mmCIF file of C-alpha atoms in Angstrom:
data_model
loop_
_atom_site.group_PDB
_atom_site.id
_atom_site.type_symbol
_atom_site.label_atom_id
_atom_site.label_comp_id
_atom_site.label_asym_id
_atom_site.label_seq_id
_atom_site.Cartn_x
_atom_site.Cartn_y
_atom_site.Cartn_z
ATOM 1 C CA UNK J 94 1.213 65.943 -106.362
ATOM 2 C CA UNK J 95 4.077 64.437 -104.937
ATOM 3 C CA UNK J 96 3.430 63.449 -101.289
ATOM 4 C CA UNK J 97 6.414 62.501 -99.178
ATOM 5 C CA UNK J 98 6.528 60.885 -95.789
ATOM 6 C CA UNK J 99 9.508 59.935 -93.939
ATOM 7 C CA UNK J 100 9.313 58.307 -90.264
ATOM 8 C CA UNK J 101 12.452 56.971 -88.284
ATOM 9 C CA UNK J 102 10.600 55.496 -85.663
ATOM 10 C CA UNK J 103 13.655 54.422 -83.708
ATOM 11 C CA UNK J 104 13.882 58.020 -82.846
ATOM 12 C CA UNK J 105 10.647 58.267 -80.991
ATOM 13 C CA UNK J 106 12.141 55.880 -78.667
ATOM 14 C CA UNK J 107 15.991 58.260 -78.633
ATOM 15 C CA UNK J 108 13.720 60.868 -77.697
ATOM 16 C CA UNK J 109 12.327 59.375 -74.179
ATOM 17 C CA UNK J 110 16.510 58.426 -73.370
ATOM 18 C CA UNK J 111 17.878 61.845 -75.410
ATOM 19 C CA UNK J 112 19.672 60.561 -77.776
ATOM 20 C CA UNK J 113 20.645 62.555 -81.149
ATOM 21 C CA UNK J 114 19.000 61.744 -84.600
ATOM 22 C CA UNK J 115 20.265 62.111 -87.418
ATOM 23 C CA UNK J 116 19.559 61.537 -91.058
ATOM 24 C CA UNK J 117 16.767 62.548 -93.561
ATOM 25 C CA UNK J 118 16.733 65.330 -96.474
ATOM 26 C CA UNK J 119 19.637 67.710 -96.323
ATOM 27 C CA UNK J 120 17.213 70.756 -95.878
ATOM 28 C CA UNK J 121 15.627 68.934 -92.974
ATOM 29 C CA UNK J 122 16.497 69.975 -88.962
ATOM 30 C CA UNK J 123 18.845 67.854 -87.422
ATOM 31 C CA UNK J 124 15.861 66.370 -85.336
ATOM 32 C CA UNK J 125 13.696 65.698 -88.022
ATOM 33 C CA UNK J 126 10.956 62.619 -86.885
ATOM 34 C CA UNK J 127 8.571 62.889 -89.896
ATOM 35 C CA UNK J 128 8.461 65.230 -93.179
ATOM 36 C CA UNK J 129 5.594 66.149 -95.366
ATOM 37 C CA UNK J 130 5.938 68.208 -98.150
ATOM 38 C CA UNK J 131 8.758 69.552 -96.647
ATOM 39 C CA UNK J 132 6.924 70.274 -93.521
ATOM 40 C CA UNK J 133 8.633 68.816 -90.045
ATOM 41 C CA UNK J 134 7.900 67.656 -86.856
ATOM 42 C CA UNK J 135 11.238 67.508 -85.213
ATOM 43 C CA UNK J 136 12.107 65.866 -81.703
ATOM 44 C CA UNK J 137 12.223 69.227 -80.346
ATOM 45 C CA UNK J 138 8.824 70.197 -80.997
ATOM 46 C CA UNK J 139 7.591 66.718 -79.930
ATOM 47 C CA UNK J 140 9.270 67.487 -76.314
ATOM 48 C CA UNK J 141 7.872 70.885 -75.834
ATOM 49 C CA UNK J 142 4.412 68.620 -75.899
ATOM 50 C CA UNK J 143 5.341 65.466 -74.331
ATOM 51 C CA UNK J 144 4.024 65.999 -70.516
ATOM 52 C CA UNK J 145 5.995 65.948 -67.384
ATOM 53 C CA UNK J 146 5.695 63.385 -64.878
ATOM 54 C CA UNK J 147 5.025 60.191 -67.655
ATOM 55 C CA UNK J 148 6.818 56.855 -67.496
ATOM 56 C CA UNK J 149 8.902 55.569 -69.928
ATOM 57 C CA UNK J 150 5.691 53.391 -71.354
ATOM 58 C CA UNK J 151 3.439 56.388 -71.275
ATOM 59 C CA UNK J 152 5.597 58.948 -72.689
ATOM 60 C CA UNK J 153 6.690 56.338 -75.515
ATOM 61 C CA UNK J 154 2.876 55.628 -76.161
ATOM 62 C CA UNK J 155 2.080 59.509 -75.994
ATOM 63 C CA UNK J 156 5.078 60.113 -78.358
ATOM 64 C CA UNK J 157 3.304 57.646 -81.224
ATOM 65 C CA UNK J 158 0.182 59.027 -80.926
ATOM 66 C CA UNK J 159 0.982 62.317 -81.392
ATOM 67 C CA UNK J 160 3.278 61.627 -84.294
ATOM 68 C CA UNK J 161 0.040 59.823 -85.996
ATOM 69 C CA UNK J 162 -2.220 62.699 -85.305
ATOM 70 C CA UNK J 163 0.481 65.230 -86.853
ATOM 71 C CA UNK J 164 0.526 63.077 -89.503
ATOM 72 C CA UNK J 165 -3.107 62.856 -90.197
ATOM 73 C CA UNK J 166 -3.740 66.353 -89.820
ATOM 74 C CA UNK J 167 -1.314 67.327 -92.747
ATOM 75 C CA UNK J 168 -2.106 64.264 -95.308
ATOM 76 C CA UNK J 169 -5.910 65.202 -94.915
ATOM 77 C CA UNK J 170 -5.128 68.969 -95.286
ATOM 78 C CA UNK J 171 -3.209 68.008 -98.352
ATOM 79 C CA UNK J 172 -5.433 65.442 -99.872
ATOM 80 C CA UNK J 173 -8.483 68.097 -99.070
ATOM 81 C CA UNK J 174 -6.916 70.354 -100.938
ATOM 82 C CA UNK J 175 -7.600 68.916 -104.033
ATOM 83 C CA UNK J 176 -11.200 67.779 -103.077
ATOM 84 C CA UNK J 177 -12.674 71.805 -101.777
ATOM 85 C CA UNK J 178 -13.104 75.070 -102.377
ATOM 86 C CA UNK J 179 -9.590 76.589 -101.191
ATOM 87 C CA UNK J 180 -10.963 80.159 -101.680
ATOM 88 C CA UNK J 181 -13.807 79.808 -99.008
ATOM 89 C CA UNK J 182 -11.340 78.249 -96.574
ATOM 90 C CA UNK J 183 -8.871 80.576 -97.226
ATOM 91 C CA UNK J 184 -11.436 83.304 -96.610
ATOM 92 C CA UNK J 185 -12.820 81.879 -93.157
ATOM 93 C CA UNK J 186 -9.579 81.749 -91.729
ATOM 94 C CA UNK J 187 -8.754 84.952 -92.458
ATOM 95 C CA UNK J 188 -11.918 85.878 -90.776
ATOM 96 C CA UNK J 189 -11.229 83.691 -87.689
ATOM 97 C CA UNK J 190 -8.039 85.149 -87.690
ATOM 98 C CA UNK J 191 -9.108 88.744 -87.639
ATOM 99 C CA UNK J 192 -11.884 87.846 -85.056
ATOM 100 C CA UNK J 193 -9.149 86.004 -82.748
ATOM 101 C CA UNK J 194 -6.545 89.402 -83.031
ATOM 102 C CA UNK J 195 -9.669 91.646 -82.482
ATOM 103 C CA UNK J 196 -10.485 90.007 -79.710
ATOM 104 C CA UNK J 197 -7.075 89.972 -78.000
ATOM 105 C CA UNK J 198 -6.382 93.390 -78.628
ATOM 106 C CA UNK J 199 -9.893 94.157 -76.798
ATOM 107 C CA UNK J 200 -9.422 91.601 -74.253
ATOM 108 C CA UNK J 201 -6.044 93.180 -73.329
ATOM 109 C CA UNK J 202 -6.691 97.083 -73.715
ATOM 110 C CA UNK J 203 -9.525 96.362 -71.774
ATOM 111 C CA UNK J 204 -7.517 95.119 -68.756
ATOM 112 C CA UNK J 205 -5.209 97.974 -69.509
ATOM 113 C CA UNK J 206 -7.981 100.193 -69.200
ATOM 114 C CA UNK J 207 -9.347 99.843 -65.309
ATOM 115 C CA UNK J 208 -7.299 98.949 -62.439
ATOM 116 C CA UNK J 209 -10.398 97.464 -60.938
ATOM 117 C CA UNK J 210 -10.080 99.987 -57.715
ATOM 118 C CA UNK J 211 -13.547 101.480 -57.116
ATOM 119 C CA UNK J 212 -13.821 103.903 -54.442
ATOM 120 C CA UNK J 213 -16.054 102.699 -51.273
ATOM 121 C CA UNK J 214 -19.143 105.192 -52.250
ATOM 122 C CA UNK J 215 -19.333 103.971 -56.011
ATOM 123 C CA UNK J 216 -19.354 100.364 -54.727
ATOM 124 C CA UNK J 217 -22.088 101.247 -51.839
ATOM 125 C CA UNK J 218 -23.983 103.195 -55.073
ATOM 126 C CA UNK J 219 -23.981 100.461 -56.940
ATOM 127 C CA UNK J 220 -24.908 98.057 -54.527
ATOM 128 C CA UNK J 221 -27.579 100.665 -53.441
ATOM 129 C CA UNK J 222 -29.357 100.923 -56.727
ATOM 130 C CA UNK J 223 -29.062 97.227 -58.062
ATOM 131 C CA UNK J 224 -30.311 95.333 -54.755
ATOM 132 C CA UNK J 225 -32.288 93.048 -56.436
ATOM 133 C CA UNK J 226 -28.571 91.696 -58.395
ATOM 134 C CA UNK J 227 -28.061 90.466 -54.494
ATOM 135 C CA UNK J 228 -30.955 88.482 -53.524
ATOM 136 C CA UNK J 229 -30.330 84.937 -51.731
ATOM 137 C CA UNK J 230 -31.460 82.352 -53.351
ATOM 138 C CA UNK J 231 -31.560 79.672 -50.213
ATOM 139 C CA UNK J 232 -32.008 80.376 -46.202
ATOM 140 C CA UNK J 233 -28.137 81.645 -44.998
ATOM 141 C CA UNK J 234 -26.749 81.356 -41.454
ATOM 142 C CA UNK J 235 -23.779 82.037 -39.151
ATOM 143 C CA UNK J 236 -21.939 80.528 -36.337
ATOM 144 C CA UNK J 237 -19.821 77.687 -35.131
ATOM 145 C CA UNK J 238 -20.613 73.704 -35.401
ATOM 146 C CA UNK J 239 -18.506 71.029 -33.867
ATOM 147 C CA UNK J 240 -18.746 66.929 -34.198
ATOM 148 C CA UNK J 241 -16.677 65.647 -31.247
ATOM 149 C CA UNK J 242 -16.366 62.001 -30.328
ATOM 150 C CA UNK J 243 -18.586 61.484 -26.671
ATOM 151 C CA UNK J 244 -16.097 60.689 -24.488
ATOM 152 C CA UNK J 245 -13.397 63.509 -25.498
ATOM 153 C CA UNK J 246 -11.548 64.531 -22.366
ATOM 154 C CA UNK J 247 -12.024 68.633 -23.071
ATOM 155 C CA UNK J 248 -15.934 68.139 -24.298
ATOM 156 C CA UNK J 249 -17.123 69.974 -21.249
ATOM 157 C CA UNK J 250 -15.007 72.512 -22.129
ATOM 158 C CA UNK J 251 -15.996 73.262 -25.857
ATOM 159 C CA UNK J 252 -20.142 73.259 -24.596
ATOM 160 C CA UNK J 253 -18.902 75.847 -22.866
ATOM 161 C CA UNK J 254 -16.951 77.878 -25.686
ATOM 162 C CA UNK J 255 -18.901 76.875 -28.171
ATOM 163 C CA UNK J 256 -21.813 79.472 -27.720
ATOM 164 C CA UNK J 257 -19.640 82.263 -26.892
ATOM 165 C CA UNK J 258 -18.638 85.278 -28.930
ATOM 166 C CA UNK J 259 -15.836 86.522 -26.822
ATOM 167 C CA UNK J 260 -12.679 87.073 -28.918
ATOM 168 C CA UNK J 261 -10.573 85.468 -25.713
ATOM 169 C CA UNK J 262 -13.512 82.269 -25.932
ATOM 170 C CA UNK J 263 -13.187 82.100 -29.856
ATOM 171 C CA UNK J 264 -9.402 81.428 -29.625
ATOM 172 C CA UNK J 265 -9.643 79.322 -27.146
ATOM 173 C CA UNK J 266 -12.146 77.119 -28.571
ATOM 174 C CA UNK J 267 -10.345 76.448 -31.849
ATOM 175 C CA UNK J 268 -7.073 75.291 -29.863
ATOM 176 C CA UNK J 269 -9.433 72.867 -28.058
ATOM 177 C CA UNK J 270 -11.202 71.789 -31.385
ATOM 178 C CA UNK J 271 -7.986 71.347 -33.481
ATOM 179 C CA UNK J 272 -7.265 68.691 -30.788
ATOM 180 C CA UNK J 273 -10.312 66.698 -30.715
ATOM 181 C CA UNK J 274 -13.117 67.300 -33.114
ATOM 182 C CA UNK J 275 -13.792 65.650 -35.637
ATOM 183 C CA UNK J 276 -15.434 68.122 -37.606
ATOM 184 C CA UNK J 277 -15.002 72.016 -36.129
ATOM 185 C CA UNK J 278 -16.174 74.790 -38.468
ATOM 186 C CA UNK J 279 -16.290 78.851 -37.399
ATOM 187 C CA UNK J 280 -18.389 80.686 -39.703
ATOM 188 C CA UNK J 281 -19.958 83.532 -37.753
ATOM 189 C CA UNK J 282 -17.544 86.020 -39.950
ATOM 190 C CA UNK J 283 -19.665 84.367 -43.483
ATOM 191 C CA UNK J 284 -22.961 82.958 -44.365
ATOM 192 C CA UNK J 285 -23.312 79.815 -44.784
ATOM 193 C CA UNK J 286 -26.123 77.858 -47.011
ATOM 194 C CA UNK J 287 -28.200 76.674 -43.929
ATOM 195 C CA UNK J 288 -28.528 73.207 -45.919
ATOM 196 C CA UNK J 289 -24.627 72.580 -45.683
ATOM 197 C CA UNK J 290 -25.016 72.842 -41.791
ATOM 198 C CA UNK J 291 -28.331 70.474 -41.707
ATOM 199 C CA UNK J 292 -26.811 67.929 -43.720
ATOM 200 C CA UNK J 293 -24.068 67.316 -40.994
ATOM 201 C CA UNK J 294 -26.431 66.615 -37.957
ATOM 202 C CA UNK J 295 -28.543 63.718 -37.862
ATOM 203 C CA UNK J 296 -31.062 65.047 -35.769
ATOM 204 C CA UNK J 297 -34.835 65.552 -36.550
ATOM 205 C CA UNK J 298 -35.910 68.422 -38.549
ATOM 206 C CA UNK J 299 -38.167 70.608 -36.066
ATOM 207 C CA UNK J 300 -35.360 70.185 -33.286
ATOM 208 C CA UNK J 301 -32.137 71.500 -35.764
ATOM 209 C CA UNK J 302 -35.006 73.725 -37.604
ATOM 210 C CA UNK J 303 -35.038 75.758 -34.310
ATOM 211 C CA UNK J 304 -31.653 75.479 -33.603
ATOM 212 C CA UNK J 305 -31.499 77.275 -36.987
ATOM 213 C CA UNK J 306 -33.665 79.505 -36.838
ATOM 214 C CA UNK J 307 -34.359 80.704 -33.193
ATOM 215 C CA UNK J 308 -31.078 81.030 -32.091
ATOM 216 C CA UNK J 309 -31.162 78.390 -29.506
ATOM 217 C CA UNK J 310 -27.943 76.500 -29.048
ATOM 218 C CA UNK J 311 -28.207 72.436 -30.029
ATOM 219 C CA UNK J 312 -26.458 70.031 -27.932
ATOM 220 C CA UNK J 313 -27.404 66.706 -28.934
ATOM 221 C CA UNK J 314 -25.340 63.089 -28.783
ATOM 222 C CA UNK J 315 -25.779 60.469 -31.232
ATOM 223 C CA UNK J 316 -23.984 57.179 -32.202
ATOM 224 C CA UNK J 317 -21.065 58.143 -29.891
ATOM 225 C CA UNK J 318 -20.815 61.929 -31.178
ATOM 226 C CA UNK J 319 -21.839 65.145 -29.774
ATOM 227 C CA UNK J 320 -22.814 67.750 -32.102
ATOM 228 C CA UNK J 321 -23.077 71.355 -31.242
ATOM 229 C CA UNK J 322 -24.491 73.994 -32.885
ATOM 230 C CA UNK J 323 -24.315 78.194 -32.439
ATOM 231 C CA UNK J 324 -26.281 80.203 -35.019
ATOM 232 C CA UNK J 325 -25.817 83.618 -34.060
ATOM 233 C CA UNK J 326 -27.339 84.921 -37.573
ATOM 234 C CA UNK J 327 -30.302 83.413 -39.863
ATOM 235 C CA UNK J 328 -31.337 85.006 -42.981
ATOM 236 C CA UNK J 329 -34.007 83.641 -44.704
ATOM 237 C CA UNK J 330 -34.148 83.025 -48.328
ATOM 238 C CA UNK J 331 -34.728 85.725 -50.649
ATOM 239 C CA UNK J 332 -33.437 88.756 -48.220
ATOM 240 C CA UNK J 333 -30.885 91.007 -49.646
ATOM 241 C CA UNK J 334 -27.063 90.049 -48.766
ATOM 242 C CA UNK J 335 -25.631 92.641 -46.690
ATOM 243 C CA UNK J 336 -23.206 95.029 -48.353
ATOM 244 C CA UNK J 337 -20.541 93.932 -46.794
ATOM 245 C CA UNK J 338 -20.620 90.158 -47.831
ATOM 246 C CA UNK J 339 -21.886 91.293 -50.923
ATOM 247 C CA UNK J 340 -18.839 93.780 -51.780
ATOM 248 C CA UNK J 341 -16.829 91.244 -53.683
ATOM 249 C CA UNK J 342 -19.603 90.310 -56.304
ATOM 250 C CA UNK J 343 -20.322 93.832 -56.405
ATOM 251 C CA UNK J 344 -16.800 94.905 -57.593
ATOM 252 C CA UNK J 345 -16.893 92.336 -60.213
ATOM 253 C CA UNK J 346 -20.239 93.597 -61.761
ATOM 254 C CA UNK J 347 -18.609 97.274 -62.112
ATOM 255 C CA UNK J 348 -15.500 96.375 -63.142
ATOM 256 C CA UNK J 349 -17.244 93.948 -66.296
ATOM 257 C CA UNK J 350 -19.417 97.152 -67.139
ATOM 258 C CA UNK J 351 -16.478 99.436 -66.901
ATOM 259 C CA UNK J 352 -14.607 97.441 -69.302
ATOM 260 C CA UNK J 353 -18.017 96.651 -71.220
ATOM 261 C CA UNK J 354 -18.495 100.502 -71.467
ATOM 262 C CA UNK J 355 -14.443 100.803 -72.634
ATOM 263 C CA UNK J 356 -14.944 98.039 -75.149
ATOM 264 C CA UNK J 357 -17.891 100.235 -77.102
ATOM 265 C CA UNK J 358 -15.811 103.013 -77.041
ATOM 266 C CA UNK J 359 -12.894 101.664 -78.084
ATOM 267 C CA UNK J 360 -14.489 99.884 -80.998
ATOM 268 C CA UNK J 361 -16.452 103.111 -82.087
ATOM 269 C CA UNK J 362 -13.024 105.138 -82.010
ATOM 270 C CA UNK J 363 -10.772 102.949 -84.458
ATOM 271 C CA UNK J 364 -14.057 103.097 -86.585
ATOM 272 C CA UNK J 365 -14.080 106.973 -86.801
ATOM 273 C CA UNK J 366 -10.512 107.040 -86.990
ATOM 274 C CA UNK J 367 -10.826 104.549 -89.919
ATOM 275 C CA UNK J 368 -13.450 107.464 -91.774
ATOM 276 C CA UNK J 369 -11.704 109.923 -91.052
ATOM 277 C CA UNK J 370 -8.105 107.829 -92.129
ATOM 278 C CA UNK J 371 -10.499 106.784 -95.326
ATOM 279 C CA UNK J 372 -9.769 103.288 -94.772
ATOM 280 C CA UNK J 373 -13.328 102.591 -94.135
ATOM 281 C CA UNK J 374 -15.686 103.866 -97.338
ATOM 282 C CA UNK J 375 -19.486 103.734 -97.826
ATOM 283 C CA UNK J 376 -20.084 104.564 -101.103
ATOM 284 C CA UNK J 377 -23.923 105.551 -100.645
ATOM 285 C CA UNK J 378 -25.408 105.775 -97.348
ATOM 286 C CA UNK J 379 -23.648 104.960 -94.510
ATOM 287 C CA UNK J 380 -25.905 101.782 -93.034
ATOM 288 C CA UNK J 381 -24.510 101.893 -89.186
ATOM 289 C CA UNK J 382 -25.813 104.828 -88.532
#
């Protein structure tokens, strides 16, 4: 088998500065860079792959290399050709080709199927009647935690705000944190993974476990910080996330099993259709059933 292979490789370096090519078999594009077996890669193709952003060196480099793997690719699909069973490969791709369209078409009628708006009572059902789906794994907590350098000028301000819950004192504490903590996080509106808050605070266990736990407010200064703690909600692990922070995960369970549920029945209509269209035969007993 003839096996031809034509590279200009001063046009992988026109390509980076746009310059024209020109040359190679009559029946070749205009851009041709390499033939085989009348197959091309042309300069076009090349820059639809060639990634934004590279210097001249990279892009020249990434140019070459992907020339050489094109290359590769085709010789060894050619030279394989004479060395395997054509048939068997032949018939796998057309299997992974009709598993990658069936799959699309499922994928996308799926999506076309559910606008993923559930009512408020089916999400409270489900949420109702698959509790244990919701279970916390680690202790959660809520509140507010500040790092602020010991000598700040509005620090006697912020142990003040700090441990309130007053919309007015909530405002006013993040304008006074934005301006000098170092680390200010509000999280009474989420649970937090109590180990993300005890990992900021160098302070002994017992002390920030009952800050923690029992609700008592921790003040503490250390290595020219203050650190202050709120928890104003604890939940201990393994305790049943509250609908309402559970809502989002719960939506995404029913709107996999609604499209689970569409994807059976879709794939058990085209298959009656098929029967009853005769483009699906059993000639003795019919074994799905």
């Amino acid at each position: 088998m003839k096996r031809f292979i034509y590279i200009n490789a001063a046009t992988v370096l026109m390509l980076l500065s746009a310059a024209c090519s020109g040359g190679g078999a009559v029946s070749a594009p205009a851009d041709t860079l390499v033939e085989i077996d009348g197959r091309y890669l042309t300069r076009t193709e090349l820059a639809r792959h060639l990634p934004a952003g590279m210097t001249p060196d990279d892009s020249t480099a990434f140019a070459r290399a992907y020339i050489r793997s094109w290359i590769d690719s085709r010789l060894i699909a050619t030279v394989a050709a004479d060395e395997v069973d054509m048939d068997e490969v032949n018939r796998l791709t057309e299997e992974y080709r009709n598993d990658l369209i069936m799959s699309q078409y499922r994928r996308t009628m799926a999506r076309q199927a559910s606008d993923g708006i559930f009512s408020e009572d089916s999400l409270r059902g489900y949420y109702d009647s698959h509790q244990s789906d919701f279970v916390t794994e680690r202790a959660m907590v809520r509140g507010v935690y500040l790092k602020v350098p010991d000598d700040a000028s509005n620090l006697a301000s912020l142990r003040k705000l700090y441990k309130s819950d007053r919309p007015v004192d909530i405002d006013r504490l993040e304008k006074a944190a934005l301006g000098s903590a170092i680390h200010y996080d509000y999280f009474r509106d989420r649970w937090v993974d109590r180990e993300q808050i005890e990992n900021r605070i160098p302070v002994d266990a017992d002390r920030l476990s009952a800050a923690l736990t029992g609700g008592r407010p921790l003040d503490v200064s250390i290595g020219g910080f203050v650190y202050l703690l709120s928890v104003s909600d604890y939940m201990p692990a393994g305790s049943v996330l509250p609908f309402e922070d559970a809502r989002a995960r719960v939506r995404e369970r029913m709107l996999a099993a609604e499209r689970l549920a569409y994807d059976v029945q879709l794939r058990n209509d085209m298959l009656r259709r098929a029967l009853d269209d005769g483009k699906v035969i059993f000639p003795g007993v019919n074994p799905l059933k």
